[in-house]
């Protein structure tokens, strides 16, 4: 058997994959429900200063330990697990002091992970991807490099507030003493892999690309970006590696406590988006995944690293080799809902939208809220507001689909199959309009557990 562990914003999932490819038992630890003593009902600390969103890293450790306990309680023999892969929510960072490596090397199975790792944190909380507080640091890093186009060319994204580099810079400025005491900076992913291995894990190329610190072309830390980010950062970063190859055997702690086989292999953990790409069988070029949720997200495997000249999209590493691309549009389901309400329409009206004829000059810019892809202020623009309600719905949906489809231009991708997921994909009309605009067949499916499944698949494929 193989184990995939997904440490996401609100919960941690552990999923077994049998050697024949069939998913086995799974457990899900919801941080709010199962670990209420951290007071993070949605997985992050509620009362932070404006723009800052942090989580307690010890909560992730307790969730990991609880998940393994629950798998054992389900009667699962953990000694049958050959390899463990995993992923974490992207961009979040964990700050550790000089006790980290000795504590990892000598974990005591009679004590909890939380108890033993607590003294190793040089910062008790971890900024996560929802943190938006680093606009100043983004501007400073971009200026040092000669502009955002250069940062994008090197790292795959312009400086982005939630990305790890700007977050690290903000910490080093806000609390230089604690930054000085920090000897290791990890991502959520590499932190958890380090714990399982009992030694420092590398950061994988997939998640490393979400830091504004890794050079996409060389797959190494970019010396200039690192230097522009924070003093002495180079010495605090682990090495980079592929998430497809194991780097260690499981730590004796887990053998003694949970009955793992000492030969069980540990892979570098990747980001949740790269893991989902693998979980949805979209790791090879040809398929494009579109998730229609609160935001609409498009992601796909990308053989060559191409970056978005407009600076809106992102490029990460693909754990199966090459790269992946990701674009996120804020005007997703909330905008569909607001437009539906404006027209006094129903979701059944949206079901019929694909079968309504539309004049060629009916173009809608469907941005009811401030948008990040493309960057523009809120404003719905309809070229033909005089049309019937079903026609306006169709024009609106076409506008949404066209905007996502336009991202494929800079990505240089031609989809053969559109993998459509997320709540709105269940609507036949929405699905049909996306299929028409993308010019390829659509396959619809449920997204749940795709990241944990991808992580388990990576473990299965690894050596
Ligand atoms: C991607 C991003 C989120 C996180 C959490 O850039 O910020 O998708 O990975 O899921």
Short mmCIF file of C-alpha atoms and ligand atoms in Angstrom, two decimals:
data_model
loop_
_atom_site.label_atom_id
_atom_site.label_comp_id
_atom_site.label_asym_id
_atom_site.label_seq_id
_atom_site.Cartn_x
_atom_site.Cartn_y
_atom_site.Cartn_z
CA UNK A 1 0.00 0.00 0.00
CA UNK A 2 0.95 3.64 -0.40
CA UNK A 3 -0.04 6.63 1.72
CA UNK A 4 -0.85 10.15 0.52
CA UNK A 5 -1.06 12.99 3.05
CA UNK A 6 -2.65 16.31 2.10
CA UNK A 7 -2.22 19.14 4.62
CA UNK A 8 -4.60 21.79 3.34
CA UNK A 9 -5.98 25.01 4.80
CA UNK A 10 -8.88 23.55 6.75
CA UNK A 11 -7.98 19.92 7.25
CA UNK A 12 -5.44 17.12 6.84
CA UNK A 13 -6.36 14.05 4.78
CA UNK A 14 -4.54 10.73 4.80
CA UNK A 15 -5.48 8.37 1.99
CA UNK A 16 -4.38 4.81 1.28
CA UNK A 17 -3.80 3.69 -2.30
CA UNK A 18 -3.61 -0.04 -2.88
CA UNK A 19 -0.93 -1.45 -5.16
CA UNK A 20 -3.65 -2.22 -7.76
CA UNK A 21 -4.51 1.50 -7.97
CA UNK A 22 -7.73 1.28 -5.92
CA UNK A 23 -8.15 3.92 -3.19
CA UNK A 24 -8.39 2.38 0.29
CA UNK A 25 -9.29 3.81 3.71
CA UNK A 26 -9.06 7.55 4.30
CA UNK A 27 -9.20 9.78 7.35
CA UNK A 28 -9.78 13.51 7.47
CA UNK A 29 -8.79 15.64 10.44
CA UNK A 30 -10.69 18.92 10.35
CA UNK A 31 -8.69 21.53 12.30
CA UNK A 32 -11.76 23.38 13.55
CA UNK A 33 -13.82 20.31 14.47
CA UNK A 34 -11.16 17.87 15.67
CA UNK A 35 -8.55 20.21 17.17
CA UNK A 36 -10.70 22.98 18.69
CA UNK A 37 -8.03 23.90 21.27
CA UNK A 38 -6.09 25.75 18.53
CA UNK A 39 -9.07 28.10 18.11
CA UNK A 40 -8.80 27.97 14.30
CA UNK A 41 -12.37 27.10 13.20
CA UNK A 42 -11.40 27.49 9.53
CA UNK A 43 -7.77 26.43 9.89
CA UNK A 44 -6.25 29.84 10.55
CA UNK A 45 -6.03 32.28 13.45
CA UNK A 46 -9.02 34.57 13.32
CA UNK A 47 -7.83 37.70 15.13
CA UNK A 48 -4.68 38.79 13.28
CA UNK A 49 -3.81 42.35 12.19
CA UNK A 50 -5.41 43.38 8.87
CA UNK A 51 -4.16 41.39 5.89
CA UNK A 52 -2.20 38.87 7.95
CA UNK A 53 -3.40 35.26 7.97
CA UNK A 54 -1.42 32.73 10.00
CA UNK A 55 -1.87 29.18 11.30
CA UNK A 56 -0.15 27.37 14.17
CA UNK A 57 2.29 24.80 12.68
CA UNK A 58 1.92 22.63 15.81
CA UNK A 59 -1.72 22.11 14.78
CA UNK A 60 -0.54 20.46 11.56
CA UNK A 61 1.73 18.14 13.58
CA UNK A 62 -1.07 17.15 15.92
CA UNK A 63 -3.31 16.50 12.91
CA UNK A 64 -0.63 14.28 11.34
CA UNK A 65 -0.28 12.25 14.51
CA UNK A 66 -4.06 11.99 14.93
CA UNK A 67 -4.53 10.89 11.31
CA UNK A 68 -2.01 8.06 11.71
CA UNK A 69 -3.65 7.06 15.01
CA UNK A 70 -7.08 6.93 13.35
CA UNK A 71 -5.79 4.90 10.38
CA UNK A 72 -4.43 2.37 12.90
CA UNK A 73 -7.76 2.38 14.76
CA UNK A 74 -9.50 1.45 11.51
CA UNK A 75 -7.60 -1.81 11.70
CA UNK A 76 -5.11 -0.84 9.02
CA UNK A 77 -1.70 -2.50 9.31
CA UNK A 78 0.61 0.46 8.71
CA UNK A 79 3.61 -1.86 8.25
CA UNK A 80 2.20 -2.64 4.79
CA UNK A 81 2.79 0.95 3.58
CA UNK A 82 5.76 0.97 1.21
CA UNK A 83 6.09 4.73 0.64
CA UNK A 84 4.53 8.00 1.79
CA UNK A 85 3.99 11.00 -0.47
CA UNK A 86 2.35 14.24 0.53
CA UNK A 87 1.52 17.83 -0.15
CA UNK A 88 0.78 21.03 1.68
CA UNK A 89 -1.17 24.19 0.98
CA UNK A 90 1.24 26.22 -1.13
CA UNK A 91 3.30 29.25 -0.02
CA UNK A 92 2.91 28.82 3.79
CA UNK A 93 6.20 28.91 5.71
CA UNK A 94 7.55 27.46 8.98
CA UNK A 95 10.45 29.05 10.87
CA UNK A 96 12.75 26.85 12.96
CA UNK A 97 15.78 27.32 15.22
CA UNK A 98 19.02 25.40 15.76
CA UNK A 99 17.30 22.75 17.90
CA UNK A 100 15.29 21.51 14.92
CA UNK A 101 17.70 18.98 13.41
CA UNK A 102 18.89 17.40 16.72
CA UNK A 103 15.27 17.06 17.91
CA UNK A 104 14.24 15.48 14.59
CA UNK A 105 17.11 13.00 14.78
CA UNK A 106 16.17 11.90 18.30
CA UNK A 107 12.35 11.91 18.37
CA UNK A 108 11.11 10.01 21.42
CA UNK A 109 8.11 7.74 20.72
CA UNK A 110 6.84 8.17 24.29
CA UNK A 111 6.26 11.89 23.77
CA UNK A 112 4.09 13.71 21.24
CA UNK A 113 5.42 15.51 18.17
CA UNK A 114 3.87 18.76 19.42
CA UNK A 115 5.68 18.56 22.75
CA UNK A 116 9.03 17.83 21.12
CA UNK A 117 8.84 20.28 18.22
CA UNK A 118 7.39 23.26 20.10
CA UNK A 119 10.83 24.44 21.35
CA UNK A 120 12.18 24.24 17.77
CA UNK A 121 9.98 27.04 16.39
CA UNK A 122 11.59 30.46 16.05
CA UNK A 123 8.15 31.81 15.16
CA UNK A 124 5.10 30.26 16.76
CA UNK A 125 2.81 30.91 13.78
CA UNK A 126 3.10 30.38 10.03
CA UNK A 127 1.89 32.85 7.42
CA UNK A 128 -0.29 30.98 4.90
CA UNK A 129 -1.42 31.66 1.32
CA UNK A 130 -4.33 33.84 2.44
CA UNK A 131 -1.94 36.43 3.90
CA UNK A 132 -2.02 39.56 1.82
CA UNK A 133 0.11 41.86 3.98
CA UNK A 134 3.35 42.09 2.01
CA UNK A 135 2.72 44.60 -0.80
CA UNK A 136 5.67 46.74 0.41
CA UNK A 137 8.05 43.77 0.42
CA UNK A 138 6.88 42.71 -3.05
CA UNK A 139 7.72 46.19 -4.36
CA UNK A 140 11.13 46.14 -2.63
CA UNK A 141 12.12 42.76 -4.07
CA UNK A 142 10.90 43.71 -7.56
CA UNK A 143 12.87 46.97 -7.40
CA UNK A 144 16.07 45.18 -6.38
CA UNK A 145 15.74 42.86 -9.39
CA UNK A 146 14.98 45.67 -11.84
CA UNK A 147 11.23 45.15 -12.07
CA UNK A 148 8.52 42.53 -11.87
CA UNK A 149 9.04 41.30 -15.42
CA UNK A 150 12.50 40.10 -14.36
CA UNK A 151 11.18 38.42 -11.20
CA UNK A 152 8.55 36.67 -13.34
CA UNK A 153 11.11 35.57 -15.93
CA UNK A 154 13.28 34.05 -13.22
CA UNK A 155 10.74 32.59 -10.79
CA UNK A 156 7.59 32.02 -12.89
CA UNK A 157 5.51 34.68 -11.13
CA UNK A 158 5.77 38.37 -10.38
CA UNK A 159 6.32 39.16 -6.70
CA UNK A 160 3.05 38.06 -5.11
CA UNK A 161 2.00 38.92 -1.54
CA UNK A 162 1.11 35.35 -0.53
CA UNK A 163 4.32 33.87 -1.99
CA UNK A 164 6.96 32.76 0.50
CA UNK A 165 9.80 35.15 -0.44
CA UNK A 166 7.86 38.37 0.29
CA UNK A 167 6.52 36.70 3.47
CA UNK A 168 10.05 35.85 4.60
CA UNK A 169 11.16 39.41 3.91
CA UNK A 170 8.26 40.81 5.94
CA UNK A 171 9.19 38.57 8.90
CA UNK A 172 12.88 39.53 8.74
CA UNK A 173 11.90 43.22 8.85
CA UNK A 174 9.13 42.98 11.44
CA UNK A 175 11.08 40.81 13.88
CA UNK A 176 14.83 40.85 13.09
CA UNK A 177 15.67 39.13 16.40
CA UNK A 178 13.47 36.11 15.66
CA UNK A 179 14.75 36.08 12.07
CA UNK A 180 18.30 35.97 13.45
CA UNK A 181 17.36 32.96 15.60
CA UNK A 182 15.87 31.20 12.55
CA UNK A 183 18.24 28.59 11.14
CA UNK A 184 15.78 26.77 8.83
CA UNK A 185 12.87 28.01 6.71
CA UNK A 186 10.48 25.35 5.45
CA UNK A 187 7.25 25.21 3.51
CA UNK A 188 4.23 23.44 5.02
CA UNK A 189 5.08 20.56 2.66
CA UNK A 190 8.79 20.20 3.45
CA UNK A 191 8.17 20.72 7.19
CA UNK A 192 5.84 17.69 7.36
CA UNK A 193 8.12 15.54 5.18
CA UNK A 194 11.03 16.43 7.52
CA UNK A 195 9.05 15.19 10.51
CA UNK A 196 8.22 11.85 8.87
CA UNK A 197 11.83 11.37 7.77
CA UNK A 198 13.40 12.49 11.06
CA UNK A 199 15.76 14.69 9.07
CA UNK A 200 15.58 17.81 6.94
CA UNK A 201 13.53 17.26 3.78
CA UNK A 202 14.22 19.09 0.52
CA UNK A 203 11.69 21.50 -0.95
CA UNK A 204 10.28 20.05 -4.17
CA UNK A 205 10.39 21.91 -7.50
CA UNK A 206 6.59 22.11 -7.60
CA UNK A 207 6.14 23.94 -4.31
CA UNK A 208 9.53 25.70 -4.54
CA UNK A 209 8.26 27.58 -7.58
CA UNK A 210 5.61 29.22 -5.38
CA UNK A 211 8.20 31.16 -3.39
CA UNK A 212 9.55 33.86 -5.76
CA UNK A 213 12.94 32.36 -4.88
CA UNK A 214 13.55 29.44 -7.25
CA UNK A 215 14.96 29.92 -10.72
CA UNK A 216 12.63 28.02 -13.05
CA UNK A 217 15.25 27.33 -15.66
CA UNK A 218 17.99 25.97 -13.40
CA UNK A 219 15.75 24.42 -10.72
CA UNK A 220 18.07 26.01 -8.13
CA UNK A 221 17.66 28.85 -5.68
CA UNK A 222 18.09 32.10 -7.60
CA UNK A 223 21.03 33.85 -5.91
CA UNK A 224 19.78 37.34 -6.76
CA UNK A 225 16.22 36.72 -5.60
CA UNK A 226 17.49 35.11 -2.40
CA UNK A 227 19.84 38.05 -1.74
CA UNK A 228 17.04 40.57 -2.37
CA UNK A 229 14.67 38.79 0.01
CA UNK A 230 16.30 38.64 3.45
CA UNK A 231 19.76 38.67 5.08
CA UNK A 232 21.44 35.25 5.42
CA UNK A 233 18.49 33.53 3.73
CA UNK A 234 20.66 31.29 1.53
CA UNK A 235 21.97 29.41 4.58
CA UNK A 236 18.47 28.82 5.95
CA UNK A 237 16.90 27.19 2.88
CA UNK A 238 16.97 23.42 2.33
CA UNK A 239 18.03 21.99 -1.02
CA UNK A 240 15.57 21.54 -3.90
CA UNK A 241 14.57 18.12 -5.25
CA UNK A 242 11.96 16.24 -7.27
CA UNK A 243 8.84 15.01 -5.44
CA UNK A 244 8.93 11.85 -7.55
CA UNK A 245 11.91 10.27 -5.77
CA UNK A 246 12.16 9.28 -2.13
CA UNK A 247 14.88 10.95 -0.06
CA UNK A 248 14.74 9.00 3.21
CA UNK A 249 13.28 6.08 5.17
CA UNK A 250 10.66 6.75 7.81
CA UNK A 251 11.94 7.97 11.21
CA UNK A 252 12.19 5.35 14.02
CA UNK A 253 9.57 7.40 15.95
CA UNK A 254 6.83 6.27 13.55
CA UNK A 255 8.06 2.68 13.51
CA UNK A 256 7.90 2.47 17.30
CA UNK A 257 4.65 4.41 17.70
CA UNK A 258 2.53 3.29 14.74
CA UNK A 259 4.16 0.07 13.55
CA UNK A 260 5.51 1.34 10.22
CA UNK A 261 8.04 -0.79 8.37
CA UNK A 262 11.49 0.80 8.93
CA UNK A 263 12.04 0.48 5.15
CA UNK A 264 9.00 2.66 4.33
CA UNK A 265 10.22 5.40 1.96
CA UNK A 266 9.45 9.10 2.36
CA UNK A 267 9.12 11.40 -0.66
CA UNK A 268 9.65 15.15 -0.65
CA UNK A 269 6.16 16.64 -0.24
CA UNK A 270 4.86 18.96 -2.98
CA UNK A 271 2.22 21.73 -3.14
CA UNK A 272 -1.50 21.00 -3.15
CA UNK A 273 -1.92 22.21 -6.74
CA UNK A 274 0.91 20.10 -8.21
CA UNK A 275 -0.42 17.11 -6.23
CA UNK A 276 -3.96 17.71 -7.56
CA UNK A 277 -2.61 17.80 -11.11
CA UNK A 278 -1.27 14.28 -10.60
CA UNK A 279 -4.40 13.15 -8.72
CA UNK A 280 -6.62 14.23 -11.61
CA UNK A 281 -4.48 12.39 -14.15
CA UNK A 282 -3.66 15.71 -15.82
CA UNK A 283 0.07 15.48 -15.17
CA UNK A 284 0.83 14.99 -18.88
CA UNK A 285 0.11 17.75 -21.43
CA UNK A 286 -3.22 17.49 -23.31
CA UNK A 287 -5.77 17.91 -20.55
CA UNK A 288 -6.62 21.22 -18.94
CA UNK A 289 -8.34 21.31 -15.55
CA UNK A 290 -10.88 24.04 -14.84
CA UNK A 291 -12.34 24.22 -11.36
CA UNK A 292 -15.48 26.33 -11.14
CA UNK A 293 -15.69 27.31 -7.49
CA UNK A 294 -15.76 30.47 -5.38
CA UNK A 295 -12.93 31.47 -7.71
CA UNK A 296 -12.47 29.81 -11.10
CA UNK A 297 -9.06 28.18 -11.45
CA UNK A 298 -7.38 26.78 -14.54
CA UNK A 299 -4.35 24.54 -14.34
CA UNK A 300 -2.48 22.24 -16.64
CA UNK A 301 0.81 20.52 -17.28
CA UNK A 302 3.23 22.67 -19.29
CA UNK A 303 6.21 21.13 -21.06
CA UNK A 304 8.22 24.38 -21.45
CA UNK A 305 8.34 27.14 -18.85
CA UNK A 306 6.39 30.08 -20.30
CA UNK A 307 5.53 33.01 -18.12
CA UNK A 308 2.57 35.37 -18.29
CA UNK A 309 3.62 38.74 -19.78
CA UNK A 310 0.67 40.31 -17.95
CA UNK A 311 1.99 38.93 -14.66
CA UNK A 312 -1.35 37.37 -13.63
CA UNK A 313 -0.68 33.62 -14.02
CA UNK A 314 1.80 31.39 -12.21
CA UNK A 315 4.18 28.62 -13.19
CA UNK A 316 5.02 25.84 -10.72
CA UNK A 317 6.99 22.60 -11.08
CA UNK A 318 5.13 19.47 -12.18
CA UNK A 319 6.07 16.51 -9.96
CA UNK A 320 5.94 14.27 -13.04
CA UNK A 321 8.52 16.45 -14.82
CA UNK A 322 8.38 19.80 -16.58
CA UNK A 323 6.09 22.50 -15.29
CA UNK A 324 2.50 23.31 -14.52
CA UNK A 325 0.62 26.52 -14.90
CA UNK A 326 -2.12 28.03 -12.79
CA UNK A 327 -4.44 30.98 -13.32
CA UNK A 328 -7.03 32.07 -10.82
CA UNK A 329 -10.04 34.26 -11.67
CA UNK A 330 -11.85 35.83 -8.72
CA UNK A 331 -15.14 36.38 -10.57
CA UNK A 332 -16.23 32.74 -10.36
CA UNK A 333 -19.32 31.37 -8.63
CA UNK A 334 -19.94 34.51 -6.59
CA UNK A 335 -20.15 36.51 -9.81
CA UNK A 336 -22.42 33.89 -11.46
CA UNK A 337 -24.66 34.07 -8.44
CA UNK A 338 -24.73 37.88 -8.34
CA UNK A 339 -25.55 38.05 -12.07
CA UNK A 340 -28.30 35.44 -11.64
CA UNK A 341 -29.81 37.58 -8.87
CA UNK A 342 -29.51 40.77 -10.93
CA UNK A 343 -31.61 39.13 -13.66
CA UNK A 344 -33.98 37.47 -11.21
CA UNK A 345 -33.03 34.20 -12.95
CA UNK A 346 -32.54 30.63 -11.64
CA UNK A 347 -29.86 27.95 -12.10
CA UNK A 348 -32.37 26.19 -14.40
CA UNK A 349 -32.11 29.24 -16.68
CA UNK A 350 -28.34 28.70 -16.72
CA UNK A 351 -28.95 25.02 -17.65
CA UNK A 352 -30.65 26.19 -20.86
CA UNK A 353 -28.05 28.85 -21.71
CA UNK A 354 -26.03 26.64 -24.05
CA UNK A 355 -29.03 26.18 -26.36
CA UNK A 356 -29.73 29.89 -26.90
CA UNK A 357 -28.56 31.59 -30.12
CA UNK A 358 -26.46 34.72 -29.59
CA UNK A 359 -25.78 37.60 -32.01
CA UNK A 360 -22.07 37.90 -32.83
CA UNK A 361 -21.80 41.36 -31.29
CA UNK A 362 -22.97 40.20 -27.84
CA UNK A 363 -19.83 40.39 -25.68
CA UNK A 364 -19.90 40.54 -21.90
CA UNK A 365 -17.03 41.39 -19.54
CA UNK A 366 -18.19 39.41 -16.50
CA UNK A 367 -16.33 41.21 -13.71
CA UNK A 368 -18.80 42.03 -10.95
CA UNK A 369 -15.98 42.19 -8.39
CA UNK A 370 -12.40 43.48 -8.55
CA UNK A 371 -10.49 41.00 -10.72
CA UNK A 372 -6.90 39.72 -10.58
CA UNK A 373 -6.90 37.88 -13.98
CA UNK A 374 -6.87 40.27 -15.79
CA UNK A 375 -6.24 43.03 -13.25
CA UNK A 376 -9.25 45.28 -13.36
CA UNK A 377 -11.69 47.08 -11.11
CA UNK A 378 -15.20 45.73 -10.63
CA UNK A 379 -17.49 46.50 -13.55
CA UNK A 380 -19.93 44.40 -15.57
CA UNK A 381 -19.84 45.49 -19.23
CA UNK A 382 -22.53 44.13 -21.57
CA UNK A 383 -22.39 45.17 -25.22
CA UNK A 384 -26.05 44.10 -25.67
CA UNK A 385 -28.01 44.72 -22.43
CA UNK A 386 -31.11 44.86 -24.64
CA UNK A 387 -31.07 41.08 -25.27
CA UNK A 388 -33.37 38.58 -23.56
CA UNK A 389 -32.44 37.24 -20.15
CA UNK A 390 -31.39 33.76 -21.49
CA UNK A 391 -29.17 35.47 -24.10
CA UNK A 392 -27.56 37.70 -21.48
CA UNK A 393 -26.83 34.62 -19.37
CA UNK A 394 -25.21 32.93 -22.31
CA UNK A 395 -23.13 36.03 -23.13
CA UNK A 396 -22.07 36.23 -19.48
CA UNK A 397 -20.97 32.57 -19.35
CA UNK A 398 -19.15 32.93 -22.67
CA UNK A 399 -17.36 35.95 -21.23
CA UNK A 400 -16.21 33.88 -18.24
CA UNK A 401 -15.14 30.94 -20.40
CA UNK A 402 -13.35 33.22 -22.93
CA UNK A 403 -11.42 34.93 -20.16
CA UNK A 404 -10.11 31.58 -18.89
CA UNK A 405 -9.54 30.29 -22.43
CA UNK A 406 -7.45 33.42 -23.16
CA UNK A 407 -4.94 32.26 -20.53
CA UNK A 408 -4.05 29.32 -22.78
CA UNK A 409 -2.48 31.78 -25.24
CA UNK A 410 0.49 32.75 -23.05
CA UNK A 411 0.65 29.16 -21.80
CA UNK A 412 0.90 27.97 -25.44
CA UNK A 413 -1.47 25.09 -24.67
CA UNK A 414 -4.07 23.47 -26.91
CA UNK A 415 -6.41 21.32 -24.83
CA UNK A 416 -7.65 17.99 -26.15
CA UNK A 417 -9.82 17.46 -23.09
CA UNK A 418 -11.28 19.85 -20.54
CA UNK A 419 -11.50 18.32 -17.07
CA UNK A 420 -14.24 20.32 -15.38
CA UNK A 421 -14.77 20.23 -11.65
CA UNK A 422 -16.14 22.36 -8.80
CA UNK A 423 -19.75 23.09 -7.82
CA UNK A 424 -20.80 24.97 -10.98
CA UNK A 425 -19.51 22.23 -13.30
CA UNK A 426 -22.60 20.17 -12.38
CA UNK A 427 -24.75 22.65 -14.33
CA UNK A 428 -25.23 21.25 -17.88
CA UNK A 429 -25.51 24.69 -19.47
CA UNK A 430 -22.35 26.05 -17.88
CA UNK A 431 -20.47 22.87 -18.79
CA UNK A 432 -21.67 23.01 -22.42
CA UNK A 433 -20.70 26.68 -22.86
CA UNK A 434 -17.18 25.95 -21.54
CA UNK A 435 -16.89 22.99 -23.90
CA UNK A 436 -17.92 25.17 -26.88
CA UNK A 437 -15.56 28.02 -26.00
CA UNK A 438 -12.60 25.72 -25.31
CA UNK A 439 -13.36 23.77 -28.48
CA UNK A 440 -12.89 20.34 -26.94
CA UNK A 441 -14.89 17.69 -25.08
CA UNK A 442 -15.53 18.05 -21.37
CA UNK A 443 -15.20 15.39 -18.72
CA UNK A 444 -16.82 16.26 -15.40
CA UNK A 445 -15.81 14.83 -12.03
CA UNK A 446 -15.69 15.47 -8.29
CA UNK A 447 -12.53 17.10 -6.97
CA UNK A 448 -12.53 15.78 -3.41
CA UNK A 449 -9.23 14.22 -2.30
CA UNK A 450 -7.46 14.84 -5.61
CA UNK A 451 -4.38 16.22 -3.82
CA UNK A 452 -4.09 13.30 -1.36
CA UNK A 453 -4.66 10.88 -4.23
CA UNK A 454 -1.95 12.59 -6.30
CA UNK A 455 0.46 12.37 -3.38
CA UNK A 456 -0.28 8.65 -2.97
CA UNK A 457 0.17 8.10 -6.71
CA UNK A 458 3.56 9.80 -6.54
CA UNK A 459 4.50 7.44 -3.72
CA UNK A 460 3.38 4.47 -5.83
CA UNK A 461 5.41 5.61 -8.86
CA UNK A 462 8.51 6.48 -6.88
CA UNK A 463 11.68 4.56 -6.26
C1 LIG B 1 -2.09 28.77 -5.14
C2 LIG B 1 -2.72 29.11 -3.84
C3 LIG B 1 -3.70 28.16 -3.24
C4 LIG B 1 -3.02 27.38 -2.13
C5 LIG B 1 -3.99 26.74 -1.16
O1 LIG B 1 -1.22 29.75 -5.59
O2 LIG B 1 -2.44 30.10 -3.24
O3 LIG B 1 -4.26 27.33 -4.20
O4 LIG B 1 -2.15 26.43 -2.68
O5 LIG B 1 -4.78 25.80 -1.72
#
